[in-house]
mmCIF file of C-alpha atoms in Angstrom:
data_model
loop_
_atom_site.group_PDB
_atom_site.id
_atom_site.type_symbol
_atom_site.label_atom_id
_atom_site.label_comp_id
_atom_site.label_asym_id
_atom_site.label_seq_id
_atom_site.Cartn_x
_atom_site.Cartn_y
_atom_site.Cartn_z
ATOM 1 C CA UNK L 7 0.000 0.000 0.000
ATOM 2 C CA UNK L 8 1.740 3.114 -1.277
ATOM 3 C CA UNK L 9 1.207 6.848 -0.894
ATOM 4 C CA UNK L 10 4.465 7.967 -2.503
ATOM 5 C CA UNK L 11 5.219 9.606 -5.864
ATOM 6 C CA UNK L 12 8.543 10.132 -7.607
ATOM 7 C CA UNK L 13 11.816 8.518 -8.640
ATOM 8 C CA UNK L 14 14.626 10.914 -7.669
ATOM 9 C CA UNK L 15 12.594 13.177 -5.422
ATOM 10 C CA UNK L 16 9.814 11.318 -3.623
ATOM 11 C CA UNK L 17 6.751 12.805 -1.971
ATOM 12 C CA UNK L 18 4.738 10.848 0.595
ATOM 13 C CA UNK L 19 1.482 12.335 1.866
ATOM 14 C CA UNK L 20 -0.128 11.327 5.144
ATOM 15 C CA UNK L 21 -3.127 12.082 7.335
ATOM 16 C CA UNK L 22 -6.918 12.100 7.160
ATOM 17 C CA UNK L 23 -9.563 14.790 6.748
ATOM 18 C CA UNK L 24 -10.695 14.653 10.389
ATOM 19 C CA UNK L 25 -7.459 13.461 11.954
ATOM 20 C CA UNK L 26 -5.220 15.733 14.043
ATOM 21 C CA UNK L 27 -2.926 16.676 11.146
ATOM 22 C CA UNK L 28 -1.996 16.101 7.517
ATOM 23 C CA UNK L 29 1.358 16.506 5.841
ATOM 24 C CA UNK L 30 4.057 15.340 3.485
ATOM 25 C CA UNK L 31 7.580 13.962 3.584
ATOM 26 C CA UNK L 32 9.944 14.962 0.768
ATOM 27 C CA UNK L 33 12.942 12.677 0.315
ATOM 28 C CA UNK L 34 15.737 13.164 -2.202
ATOM 29 C CA UNK L 35 15.553 16.962 -2.043
ATOM 30 C CA UNK L 36 18.960 18.360 -3.015
ATOM 31 C CA UNK L 37 20.770 20.320 -0.296
ATOM 32 C CA UNK L 38 21.012 24.094 -0.546
ATOM 33 C CA UNK L 39 17.484 24.768 -1.851
ATOM 34 C CA UNK L 40 16.031 27.911 -0.295
ATOM 35 C CA UNK L 41 12.677 27.207 1.362
ATOM 36 C CA UNK L 42 10.465 30.286 1.115
ATOM 37 C CA UNK L 43 7.717 30.020 3.735
ATOM 38 C CA UNK L 44 5.999 33.161 2.468
ATOM 39 C CA UNK L 45 5.632 31.681 -1.020
ATOM 40 C CA UNK L 46 4.269 28.428 0.443
ATOM 41 C CA UNK L 47 1.636 30.489 2.293
ATOM 42 C CA UNK L 48 0.801 32.457 -0.874
ATOM 43 C CA UNK L 49 0.186 29.238 -2.784
ATOM 44 C CA UNK L 50 -1.911 27.718 0.004
ATOM 45 C CA UNK L 51 -4.060 30.867 0.061
ATOM 46 C CA UNK L 52 -5.008 30.153 -3.576
ATOM 47 C CA UNK L 53 -6.421 26.816 -2.469
ATOM 48 C CA UNK L 54 -8.508 28.207 0.414
ATOM 49 C CA UNK L 55 -12.299 28.377 0.047
ATOM 50 C CA UNK L 56 -13.841 31.821 -0.395
ATOM 51 C CA UNK L 57 -17.436 32.984 -0.649
ATOM 52 C CA UNK L 58 -20.553 31.160 -1.814
ATOM 53 C CA UNK L 59 -18.743 29.160 -4.502
ATOM 54 C CA UNK L 60 -16.706 27.174 -1.960
ATOM 55 C CA UNK L 61 -17.092 25.081 1.177
ATOM 56 C CA UNK L 62 -17.575 26.790 4.532
ATOM 57 C CA UNK L 63 -14.694 24.774 6.023
ATOM 58 C CA UNK L 64 -11.757 27.179 6.258
ATOM 59 C CA UNK L 65 -8.476 26.031 7.809
ATOM 60 C CA UNK L 66 -5.505 28.213 8.739
ATOM 61 C CA UNK L 67 -3.174 25.800 6.882
ATOM 62 C CA UNK L 68 -0.063 26.966 8.685
ATOM 63 C CA UNK L 69 2.825 24.739 7.617
ATOM 64 C CA UNK L 70 5.242 23.512 10.273
ATOM 65 C CA UNK L 71 8.611 22.383 8.908
ATOM 66 C CA UNK L 72 9.585 19.564 11.234
ATOM 67 C CA UNK L 73 12.843 18.404 9.655
ATOM 68 C CA UNK L 74 15.212 18.719 6.725
ATOM 69 C CA UNK L 75 15.501 22.525 6.698
ATOM 70 C CA UNK L 76 18.104 24.564 8.587
ATOM 71 C CA UNK L 77 18.608 28.332 8.347
ATOM 72 C CA UNK L 78 16.058 28.523 5.490
ATOM 73 C CA UNK L 79 17.859 25.976 3.282
ATOM 74 C CA UNK L 80 17.256 22.285 2.643
ATOM 75 C CA UNK L 81 19.760 19.998 4.340
ATOM 76 C CA UNK L 82 19.474 17.142 1.842
ATOM 77 C CA UNK L 83 17.729 14.985 4.446
ATOM 78 C CA UNK L 84 13.973 14.228 4.448
ATOM 79 C CA UNK L 85 11.796 17.304 4.801
ATOM 80 C CA UNK L 86 8.657 16.783 6.870
ATOM 81 C CA UNK L 87 5.826 19.296 6.474
ATOM 82 C CA UNK L 88 3.002 19.215 9.039
ATOM 83 C CA UNK L 89 -0.362 21.011 8.811
ATOM 84 C CA UNK L 90 -2.793 20.876 11.737
ATOM 85 C CA UNK L 91 -6.506 20.173 11.160
ATOM 86 C CA UNK L 92 -8.397 22.658 13.304
ATOM 87 C CA UNK L 93 -11.824 23.279 11.753
ATOM 88 C CA UNK L 94 -13.236 19.797 11.314
ATOM 89 C CA UNK L 95 -16.736 19.273 12.735
ATOM 90 C CA UNK L 96 -16.999 16.273 15.016
ATOM 91 C CA UNK L 97 -20.208 14.353 14.367
ATOM 92 C CA UNK L 98 -21.518 10.810 14.435
ATOM 93 C CA UNK L 99 -20.329 9.394 11.128
ATOM 94 C CA UNK L 100 -21.012 5.840 12.297
ATOM 95 C CA UNK L 101 -24.654 6.027 11.162
ATOM 96 C CA UNK L 102 -23.645 6.431 7.535
ATOM 97 C CA UNK L 103 -20.250 4.725 7.474
ATOM 98 C CA UNK L 104 -21.562 1.776 5.446
ATOM 99 C CA UNK L 105 -23.446 3.916 2.938
ATOM 100 C CA UNK L 106 -21.508 4.347 -0.294
ATOM 101 C CA UNK L 107 -21.685 8.002 -1.280
ATOM 102 C CA UNK L 108 -22.007 8.106 -5.091
ATOM 103 C CA UNK L 109 -18.683 8.791 -6.874
ATOM 104 C CA UNK L 110 -16.764 8.745 -3.561
ATOM 105 C CA UNK L 111 -14.197 6.183 -2.447
ATOM 106 C CA UNK L 112 -16.265 4.831 0.458
ATOM 107 C CA UNK L 113 -16.976 1.418 -1.082
ATOM 108 C CA UNK L 114 -13.705 0.967 -2.988
ATOM 109 C CA UNK L 115 -11.720 2.124 0.049
ATOM 110 C CA UNK L 116 -13.597 -0.282 2.280
ATOM 111 C CA UNK L 117 -12.722 -3.108 -0.107
ATOM 112 C CA UNK L 118 -9.034 -2.167 -0.113
ATOM 113 C CA UNK L 119 -8.556 -1.448 3.584
ATOM 114 C CA UNK L 120 -10.862 -4.212 4.867
ATOM 115 C CA UNK L 121 -13.045 -1.793 6.828
ATOM 116 C CA UNK L 122 -10.203 -0.332 8.911
ATOM 117 C CA UNK L 123 -10.066 3.017 7.080
ATOM 118 C CA UNK L 124 -10.931 6.332 8.735
ATOM 119 C CA UNK L 125 -14.280 7.084 7.071
ATOM 120 C CA UNK L 126 -14.859 10.507 8.661
ATOM 121 C CA UNK L 127 -15.122 13.187 5.994
ATOM 122 C CA UNK L 128 -13.583 10.883 3.409
ATOM 123 C CA UNK L 129 -10.529 10.150 5.546
ATOM 124 C CA UNK L 130 -7.340 9.773 3.502
ATOM 125 C CA UNK L 131 -9.346 10.129 0.266
ATOM 126 C CA UNK L 132 -10.493 13.654 1.125
ATOM 127 C CA UNK L 133 -9.570 16.653 -1.003
ATOM 128 C CA UNK L 134 -8.078 17.987 2.229
ATOM 129 C CA UNK L 135 -4.998 15.897 1.368
ATOM 130 C CA UNK L 136 -4.234 18.180 -1.566
ATOM 131 C CA UNK L 137 -3.088 20.798 0.961
ATOM 132 C CA UNK L 138 0.346 19.221 1.590
ATOM 133 C CA UNK L 139 0.693 18.712 -2.178
ATOM 134 C CA UNK L 140 0.370 22.482 -2.618
ATOM 135 C CA UNK L 141 2.995 23.069 0.081
ATOM 136 C CA UNK L 142 5.428 20.684 -1.618
ATOM 137 C CA UNK L 143 4.513 22.136 -5.001
ATOM 138 C CA UNK L 144 5.396 25.647 -3.821
ATOM 139 C CA UNK L 145 8.932 24.486 -3.038
ATOM 140 C CA UNK L 146 9.186 22.830 -6.462
ATOM 141 C CA UNK L 147 7.760 25.871 -8.289
ATOM 142 C CA UNK L 148 10.455 27.996 -6.620
ATOM 143 C CA UNK L 149 13.111 25.503 -7.731
ATOM 144 C CA UNK L 150 11.864 25.651 -11.315
ATOM 145 C CA UNK L 151 11.733 29.465 -11.287
ATOM 146 C CA UNK L 152 15.387 29.536 -10.212
ATOM 147 C CA UNK L 153 16.146 27.886 -13.579
ATOM 148 C CA UNK L 154 13.806 30.176 -15.527
ATOM 149 C CA UNK L 155 11.088 27.517 -15.875
ATOM 150 C CA UNK L 156 7.536 28.698 -15.161
ATOM 151 C CA UNK L 157 4.182 26.967 -14.652
ATOM 152 C CA UNK L 158 0.738 28.566 -14.727
ATOM 153 C CA UNK L 159 -2.854 27.368 -15.037
ATOM 154 C CA UNK L 160 -6.232 28.953 -15.643
ATOM 155 C CA UNK L 161 -9.840 27.849 -15.663
ATOM 156 C CA UNK L 162 -10.363 26.833 -19.274
ATOM 157 C CA UNK L 163 -14.017 26.086 -18.590
ATOM 158 C CA UNK L 164 -16.637 25.793 -15.861
ATOM 159 C CA UNK L 165 -19.412 23.537 -17.119
ATOM 160 C CA UNK L 166 -20.083 24.996 -20.609
ATOM 161 C CA UNK L 167 -18.620 28.493 -19.999
ATOM 162 C CA UNK L 168 -15.267 28.764 -21.823
ATOM 163 C CA UNK L 169 -12.236 30.950 -21.247
ATOM 164 C CA UNK L 170 -9.830 31.675 -24.114
ATOM 165 C CA UNK L 171 -6.813 29.372 -24.508
ATOM 166 C CA UNK L 172 -3.212 30.222 -23.768
ATOM 167 C CA UNK L 173 -1.655 32.086 -26.683
ATOM 168 C CA UNK L 174 0.792 30.484 -29.108
ATOM 169 C CA UNK L 175 2.708 33.781 -29.120
ATOM 170 C CA UNK L 176 5.580 33.405 -26.657
ATOM 171 C CA UNK L 177 5.542 36.987 -25.360
ATOM 172 C CA UNK L 178 1.759 37.103 -24.905
ATOM 173 C CA UNK L 179 1.795 33.659 -23.286
ATOM 174 C CA UNK L 180 4.207 34.851 -20.576
ATOM 175 C CA UNK L 181 1.961 37.858 -19.890
ATOM 176 C CA UNK L 182 -1.076 35.585 -19.591
ATOM 177 C CA UNK L 183 0.797 33.268 -17.224
ATOM 178 C CA UNK L 184 1.855 36.177 -15.004
ATOM 179 C CA UNK L 185 -1.743 37.414 -14.905
ATOM 180 C CA UNK L 186 -3.405 34.144 -13.893
ATOM 181 C CA UNK L 187 -0.702 33.297 -11.357
ATOM 182 C CA UNK L 188 -1.694 36.401 -9.394
ATOM 183 C CA UNK L 189 -5.419 35.563 -9.318
ATOM 184 C CA UNK L 190 -7.624 33.452 -7.054
ATOM 185 C CA UNK L 191 -10.312 32.793 -9.670
ATOM 186 C CA UNK L 192 -7.881 32.495 -12.553
ATOM 187 C CA UNK L 193 -9.100 33.287 -16.073
ATOM 188 C CA UNK L 194 -7.351 34.915 -19.014
ATOM 189 C CA UNK L 195 -10.506 36.707 -20.165
ATOM 190 C CA UNK L 196 -11.955 38.612 -17.212
ATOM 191 C CA UNK L 197 -15.362 38.889 -18.893
ATOM 192 C CA UNK L 198 -16.115 35.183 -18.307
ATOM 193 C CA UNK L 199 -15.620 35.327 -14.528
ATOM 194 C CA UNK L 200 -19.155 36.498 -13.788
ATOM 195 C CA UNK L 201 -20.781 33.820 -15.945
ATOM 196 C CA UNK L 202 -18.602 31.100 -14.408
ATOM 197 C CA UNK L 203 -19.423 32.252 -10.879
ATOM 198 C CA UNK L 204 -23.125 32.360 -11.757
ATOM 199 C CA UNK L 205 -23.067 28.756 -12.988
ATOM 200 C CA UNK L 206 -21.421 27.650 -9.731
ATOM 201 C CA UNK L 207 -23.893 29.590 -7.582
ATOM 202 C CA UNK L 208 -26.840 28.218 -9.579
ATOM 203 C CA UNK L 209 -25.572 24.694 -8.918
ATOM 204 C CA UNK L 210 -25.288 25.497 -5.217
ATOM 205 C CA UNK L 211 -28.876 26.751 -5.054
ATOM 206 C CA UNK L 212 -30.021 23.640 -6.928
ATOM 207 C CA UNK L 213 -28.267 21.442 -4.319
ATOM 208 C CA UNK L 214 -25.958 20.296 -7.124
ATOM 209 C CA UNK L 215 -22.380 20.778 -8.357
ATOM 210 C CA UNK L 216 -20.416 21.443 -11.546
ATOM 211 C CA UNK L 217 -16.992 20.564 -12.936
ATOM 212 C CA UNK L 218 -14.595 22.208 -15.324
ATOM 213 C CA UNK L 219 -11.282 22.029 -17.154
ATOM 214 C CA UNK L 220 -7.921 23.554 -16.288
ATOM 215 C CA UNK L 221 -5.332 24.489 -18.906
ATOM 216 C CA UNK L 222 -1.684 24.505 -17.827
ATOM 217 C CA UNK L 223 1.316 26.027 -19.595
ATOM 218 C CA UNK L 224 4.989 25.286 -18.859
ATOM 219 C CA UNK L 225 7.617 27.446 -20.515
ATOM 220 C CA UNK L 226 11.426 27.263 -20.816
ATOM 221 C CA UNK L 227 11.721 23.534 -20.145
ATOM 222 C CA UNK L 228 14.988 22.499 -21.818
ATOM 223 C CA UNK L 229 14.761 20.110 -24.748
ATOM 224 C CA UNK L 230 15.814 16.507 -24.110
ATOM 225 C CA UNK L 231 14.087 15.867 -20.759
ATOM 226 C CA UNK L 232 12.080 12.674 -20.311
ATOM 227 C CA UNK L 233 12.444 8.991 -21.121
ATOM 228 C CA UNK L 234 11.016 7.471 -24.313
ATOM 229 C CA UNK L 235 8.621 4.945 -22.777
ATOM 230 C CA UNK L 236 7.560 4.280 -19.201
ATOM 231 C CA UNK L 237 8.973 7.503 -17.728
ATOM 232 C CA UNK L 238 8.014 9.786 -20.592
ATOM 233 C CA UNK L 239 7.086 13.375 -19.803
ATOM 234 C CA UNK L 240 3.432 12.495 -20.427
ATOM 235 C CA UNK L 241 3.697 9.403 -18.194
ATOM 236 C CA UNK L 242 5.258 11.209 -15.235
ATOM 237 C CA UNK L 243 3.013 14.266 -15.403
ATOM 238 C CA UNK L 244 -0.143 12.195 -15.929
ATOM 239 C CA UNK L 245 0.862 10.041 -12.961
ATOM 240 C CA UNK L 246 1.162 13.174 -10.843
ATOM 241 C CA UNK L 247 -2.063 14.724 -12.148
ATOM 242 C CA UNK L 248 -4.138 11.599 -11.561
ATOM 243 C CA UNK L 249 -3.040 11.648 -7.912
ATOM 244 C CA UNK L 250 -5.589 14.467 -7.542
ATOM 245 C CA UNK L 251 -8.858 12.676 -6.827
ATOM 246 C CA UNK L 252 -11.057 15.035 -8.868
ATOM 247 C CA UNK L 253 -9.059 14.557 -12.084
ATOM 248 C CA UNK L 254 -10.803 12.355 -14.664
ATOM 249 C CA UNK L 255 -8.973 13.299 -17.846
ATOM 250 C CA UNK L 256 -5.594 14.625 -19.011
ATOM 251 C CA UNK L 257 -4.542 15.656 -22.512
ATOM 252 C CA UNK L 258 -1.365 17.189 -23.935
ATOM 253 C CA UNK L 259 -1.302 19.784 -26.682
ATOM 254 C CA UNK L 260 -4.340 19.516 -28.932
ATOM 255 C CA UNK L 261 -5.232 16.262 -27.178
ATOM 256 C CA UNK L 262 -8.210 14.200 -28.332
ATOM 257 C CA UNK L 263 -9.144 16.524 -31.233
ATOM 258 C CA UNK L 264 -5.794 15.630 -32.873
ATOM 259 C CA UNK L 265 -7.395 12.298 -33.777
ATOM 260 C CA UNK L 266 -9.703 14.133 -36.202
ATOM 261 C CA UNK L 267 -6.854 15.841 -38.067
ATOM 262 C CA UNK L 268 -4.825 14.829 -41.094
ATOM 263 C CA UNK L 269 -1.135 14.288 -40.503
ATOM 264 C CA UNK L 270 -0.433 17.371 -42.584
ATOM 265 C CA UNK L 271 -2.485 19.369 -40.063
ATOM 266 C CA UNK L 272 -1.280 17.682 -36.873
ATOM 267 C CA UNK L 273 2.462 17.668 -37.607
ATOM 268 C CA UNK L 274 4.462 20.440 -35.933
ATOM 269 C CA UNK L 275 7.004 21.652 -38.490
ATOM 270 C CA UNK L 276 10.439 22.552 -37.141
ATOM 271 C CA UNK L 277 11.864 25.994 -37.867
ATOM 272 C CA UNK L 278 14.735 28.223 -36.712
ATOM 273 C CA UNK L 279 14.001 31.532 -34.980
ATOM 274 C CA UNK L 280 16.794 33.777 -33.696
ATOM 275 C CA UNK L 281 19.121 30.773 -33.562
ATOM 276 C CA UNK L 282 16.605 28.709 -31.567
ATOM 277 C CA UNK L 283 14.773 25.556 -32.651
ATOM 278 C CA UNK L 284 10.997 26.030 -32.583
ATOM 279 C CA UNK L 285 7.933 24.405 -34.123
ATOM 280 C CA UNK L 286 5.515 26.426 -36.225
ATOM 281 C CA UNK L 287 2.558 24.850 -34.393
ATOM 282 C CA UNK L 288 2.365 23.032 -31.067
ATOM 283 C CA UNK L 289 -0.284 20.323 -31.448
ATOM 284 C CA UNK L 290 1.954 17.845 -29.590
ATOM 285 C CA UNK L 291 2.249 20.152 -26.590
ATOM 286 C CA UNK L 292 6.038 20.493 -26.498
ATOM 287 C CA UNK L 293 6.701 16.750 -26.348
ATOM 288 C CA UNK L 294 7.949 14.324 -29.017
ATOM 289 C CA UNK L 295 8.671 10.681 -28.253
ATOM 290 C CA UNK L 296 8.022 11.300 -24.557
ATOM 291 C CA UNK L 297 10.821 13.892 -24.494
ATOM 292 C CA UNK L 298 10.609 17.700 -24.325
ATOM 293 C CA UNK L 299 11.412 19.579 -27.531
ATOM 294 C CA UNK L 300 11.777 23.031 -25.952
ATOM 295 C CA UNK L 301 8.343 24.359 -26.930
ATOM 296 C CA UNK L 302 5.761 25.222 -24.236
ATOM 297 C CA UNK L 303 4.187 22.163 -22.646
ATOM 298 C CA UNK L 304 0.421 22.563 -22.750
ATOM 299 C CA UNK L 305 -1.847 20.328 -20.646
ATOM 300 C CA UNK L 306 -5.618 20.302 -20.202
ATOM 301 C CA UNK L 307 -7.051 18.558 -17.142
ATOM 302 C CA UNK L 308 -10.694 17.597 -16.620
ATOM 303 C CA UNK L 309 -12.091 18.135 -13.104
ATOM 304 C CA UNK L 310 -15.286 16.261 -12.278
ATOM 305 C CA UNK L 311 -18.266 17.855 -10.499
ATOM 306 C CA UNK L 312 -17.912 17.678 -6.735
ATOM 307 C CA UNK L 313 -19.463 14.313 -5.792
ATOM 308 C CA UNK L 314 -20.872 15.594 -2.495
ATOM 309 C CA UNK L 315 -24.238 17.096 -3.415
ATOM 310 C CA UNK L 316 -27.247 17.734 -1.193
ATOM 311 C CA UNK L 317 -29.842 15.962 -3.334
ATOM 312 C CA UNK L 318 -31.246 12.596 -2.285
ATOM 313 C CA UNK L 319 -29.450 9.801 -4.183
ATOM 314 C CA UNK L 320 -29.610 6.043 -4.580
ATOM 315 C CA UNK L 321 -26.857 4.000 -2.968
ATOM 316 C CA UNK L 322 -26.164 0.769 -1.100
ATOM 317 C CA UNK L 323 -25.330 -0.269 2.424
ATOM 318 C CA UNK L 324 -22.230 -2.349 1.694
ATOM 319 C CA UNK L 325 -22.363 -4.006 5.126
ATOM 320 C CA UNK L 326 -25.998 -5.093 4.913
ATOM 321 C CA UNK L 327 -25.851 -5.596 1.107
ATOM 322 C CA UNK L 328 -29.061 -3.642 0.713
ATOM 323 C CA UNK L 329 -30.279 -0.805 -1.499
ATOM 324 C CA UNK L 330 -30.616 2.506 0.343
ATOM 325 C CA UNK L 331 -31.048 6.229 -0.171
ATOM 326 C CA UNK L 332 -28.599 8.858 1.031
ATOM 327 C CA UNK L 333 -28.791 12.601 1.580
ATOM 328 C CA UNK L 334 -25.282 13.944 2.185
ATOM 329 C CA UNK L 335 -24.793 16.544 4.908
ATOM 330 C CA UNK L 336 -21.825 18.671 5.904
ATOM 331 C CA UNK L 337 -19.826 21.428 4.179
ATOM 332 C CA UNK L 338 -19.012 20.912 0.513
ATOM 333 C CA UNK L 339 -17.930 22.859 -2.572
ATOM 334 C CA UNK L 340 -20.430 23.272 -5.427
ATOM 335 C CA UNK L 341 -17.323 23.405 -7.651
ATOM 336 C CA UNK L 342 -13.690 22.634 -6.868
ATOM 337 C CA UNK L 343 -12.072 23.544 -10.202
ATOM 338 C CA UNK L 344 -11.047 27.066 -9.153
ATOM 339 C CA UNK L 345 -9.410 25.736 -5.981
ATOM 340 C CA UNK L 346 -7.902 22.761 -7.820
ATOM 341 C CA UNK L 347 -6.027 25.095 -10.179
ATOM 342 C CA UNK L 348 -3.157 25.624 -7.711
ATOM 343 C CA UNK L 349 -3.138 21.884 -6.934
ATOM 344 C CA UNK L 350 -2.621 21.171 -10.636
ATOM 345 C CA UNK L 351 0.274 23.654 -10.757
ATOM 346 C CA UNK L 352 1.758 21.950 -7.704
ATOM 347 C CA UNK L 353 1.686 18.328 -8.849
ATOM 348 C CA UNK L 354 2.964 19.365 -12.294
ATOM 349 C CA UNK L 355 5.886 21.158 -10.613
ATOM 350 C CA UNK L 356 6.694 18.084 -8.513
ATOM 351 C CA UNK L 357 6.717 15.946 -11.656
ATOM 352 C CA UNK L 358 8.930 18.418 -13.551
ATOM 353 C CA UNK L 359 11.488 18.567 -10.736
ATOM 354 C CA UNK L 360 11.635 14.768 -10.704
ATOM 355 C CA UNK L 361 12.141 14.693 -14.490
ATOM 356 C CA UNK L 362 14.893 17.319 -14.329
ATOM 357 C CA UNK L 363 16.713 15.472 -11.540
ATOM 358 C CA UNK L 364 16.589 12.317 -13.671
ATOM 359 C CA UNK L 365 18.158 14.197 -16.577
ATOM 360 C CA UNK L 366 20.718 16.403 -14.836
ATOM 361 C CA UNK L 367 21.175 15.150 -11.268
ATOM 362 C CA UNK L 368 21.052 16.930 -7.918
ATOM 363 C CA UNK L 369 23.555 19.660 -8.764
ATOM 364 C CA UNK L 370 21.204 21.071 -11.414
ATOM 365 C CA UNK L 371 19.356 23.109 -8.781
ATOM 366 C CA UNK L 372 22.386 24.087 -6.701
ATOM 367 C CA UNK L 373 24.656 26.829 -7.991
ATOM 368 C CA UNK L 374 27.526 26.506 -5.503
ATOM 369 C CA UNK L 375 28.451 24.604 -2.314
ATOM 370 C CA UNK L 376 27.742 26.136 1.076
ATOM 371 C CA UNK L 377 31.326 27.097 1.852
ATOM 372 C CA UNK L 378 31.226 29.440 -1.148
ATOM 373 C CA UNK L 379 27.959 31.061 -0.069
ATOM 374 C CA UNK L 380 28.227 34.593 1.178
ATOM 375 C CA UNK L 381 25.458 36.437 2.983
ATOM 376 C CA UNK L 382 25.001 38.487 -0.186
ATOM 377 C CA UNK L 383 24.657 35.445 -2.442
ATOM 378 C CA UNK L 384 22.097 33.905 -0.099
ATOM 379 C CA UNK L 385 20.035 37.067 -0.144
ATOM 380 C CA UNK L 386 20.157 37.163 -3.954
ATOM 381 C CA UNK L 387 18.563 33.713 -3.997
#
């Protein structure tokens, strides 16, 4: 039974929704990486619920660094991040513990863990466990930025309301990425925000929920990263993305619509521009043969509607083996896509760091050994 991702840098998450704490252990982190607590907090704030379009459960999400960091830098030993659960409502979950909430992991989890799982609030399967992923992701996003590699995501759609796509123009793309990275409800076109919010609020008032899609752009990844088969860029990033419970689909570049094209349309022709290799189009999303080609990596992720809705639904009692009805109570999001956006950025960043360590080794992220560090050089980092 495994809760760990990664090859060179590994991330293990632990805890349950209504347990005392949740967290993550990062192993394989190179020494000398600056750990910016303020940036971790900034990223976690993007995940927090706000207003009518989110759950009423709001946690402080203060990250305690238990080990592996000394004087603001990673030691090279395992980093343990701990986040206390403080705003969970204690209630009698035993009455409904054998009722399988539709599209939740209650029944499948019971089968796997033989009935010993913590069922309160979804336990280890809760979206609450994405919090430590965002904390780890913040560290990895900082590491990538130190090499000029940037990640950004926006809400491509909420139900049938569509935002514009990331631009194929490199300069405009960077501007769009900077814009959405500074926003809580991240869209490129500000005029769609109101319609998206209205759809979410309408679902809430109808005791229902909605899903959406998230488009992610990665720029300045060096060409030649990734393995051709089982550890391809698509394999590693999809593995990371599907660790987020709400994710039900991932596509790279043009994705599924590429199947309706002719080869003459789908092929990305190589060209030279200012001494740099580029492709005239980017239908393959910056990846050929599982390996980066230097173009922006473009990913679209499908987020399902929140499964916890307040309507009466059919289910089973998997202890009694009987048909039942269930009406879910508690505090739930009518849509999680806008909060999942920063989670997507985070798991993508973790996957990219792992891929880069595979390609270049630990020294890739460290500019000089500690004995050569001056106070001035530390401050510059």
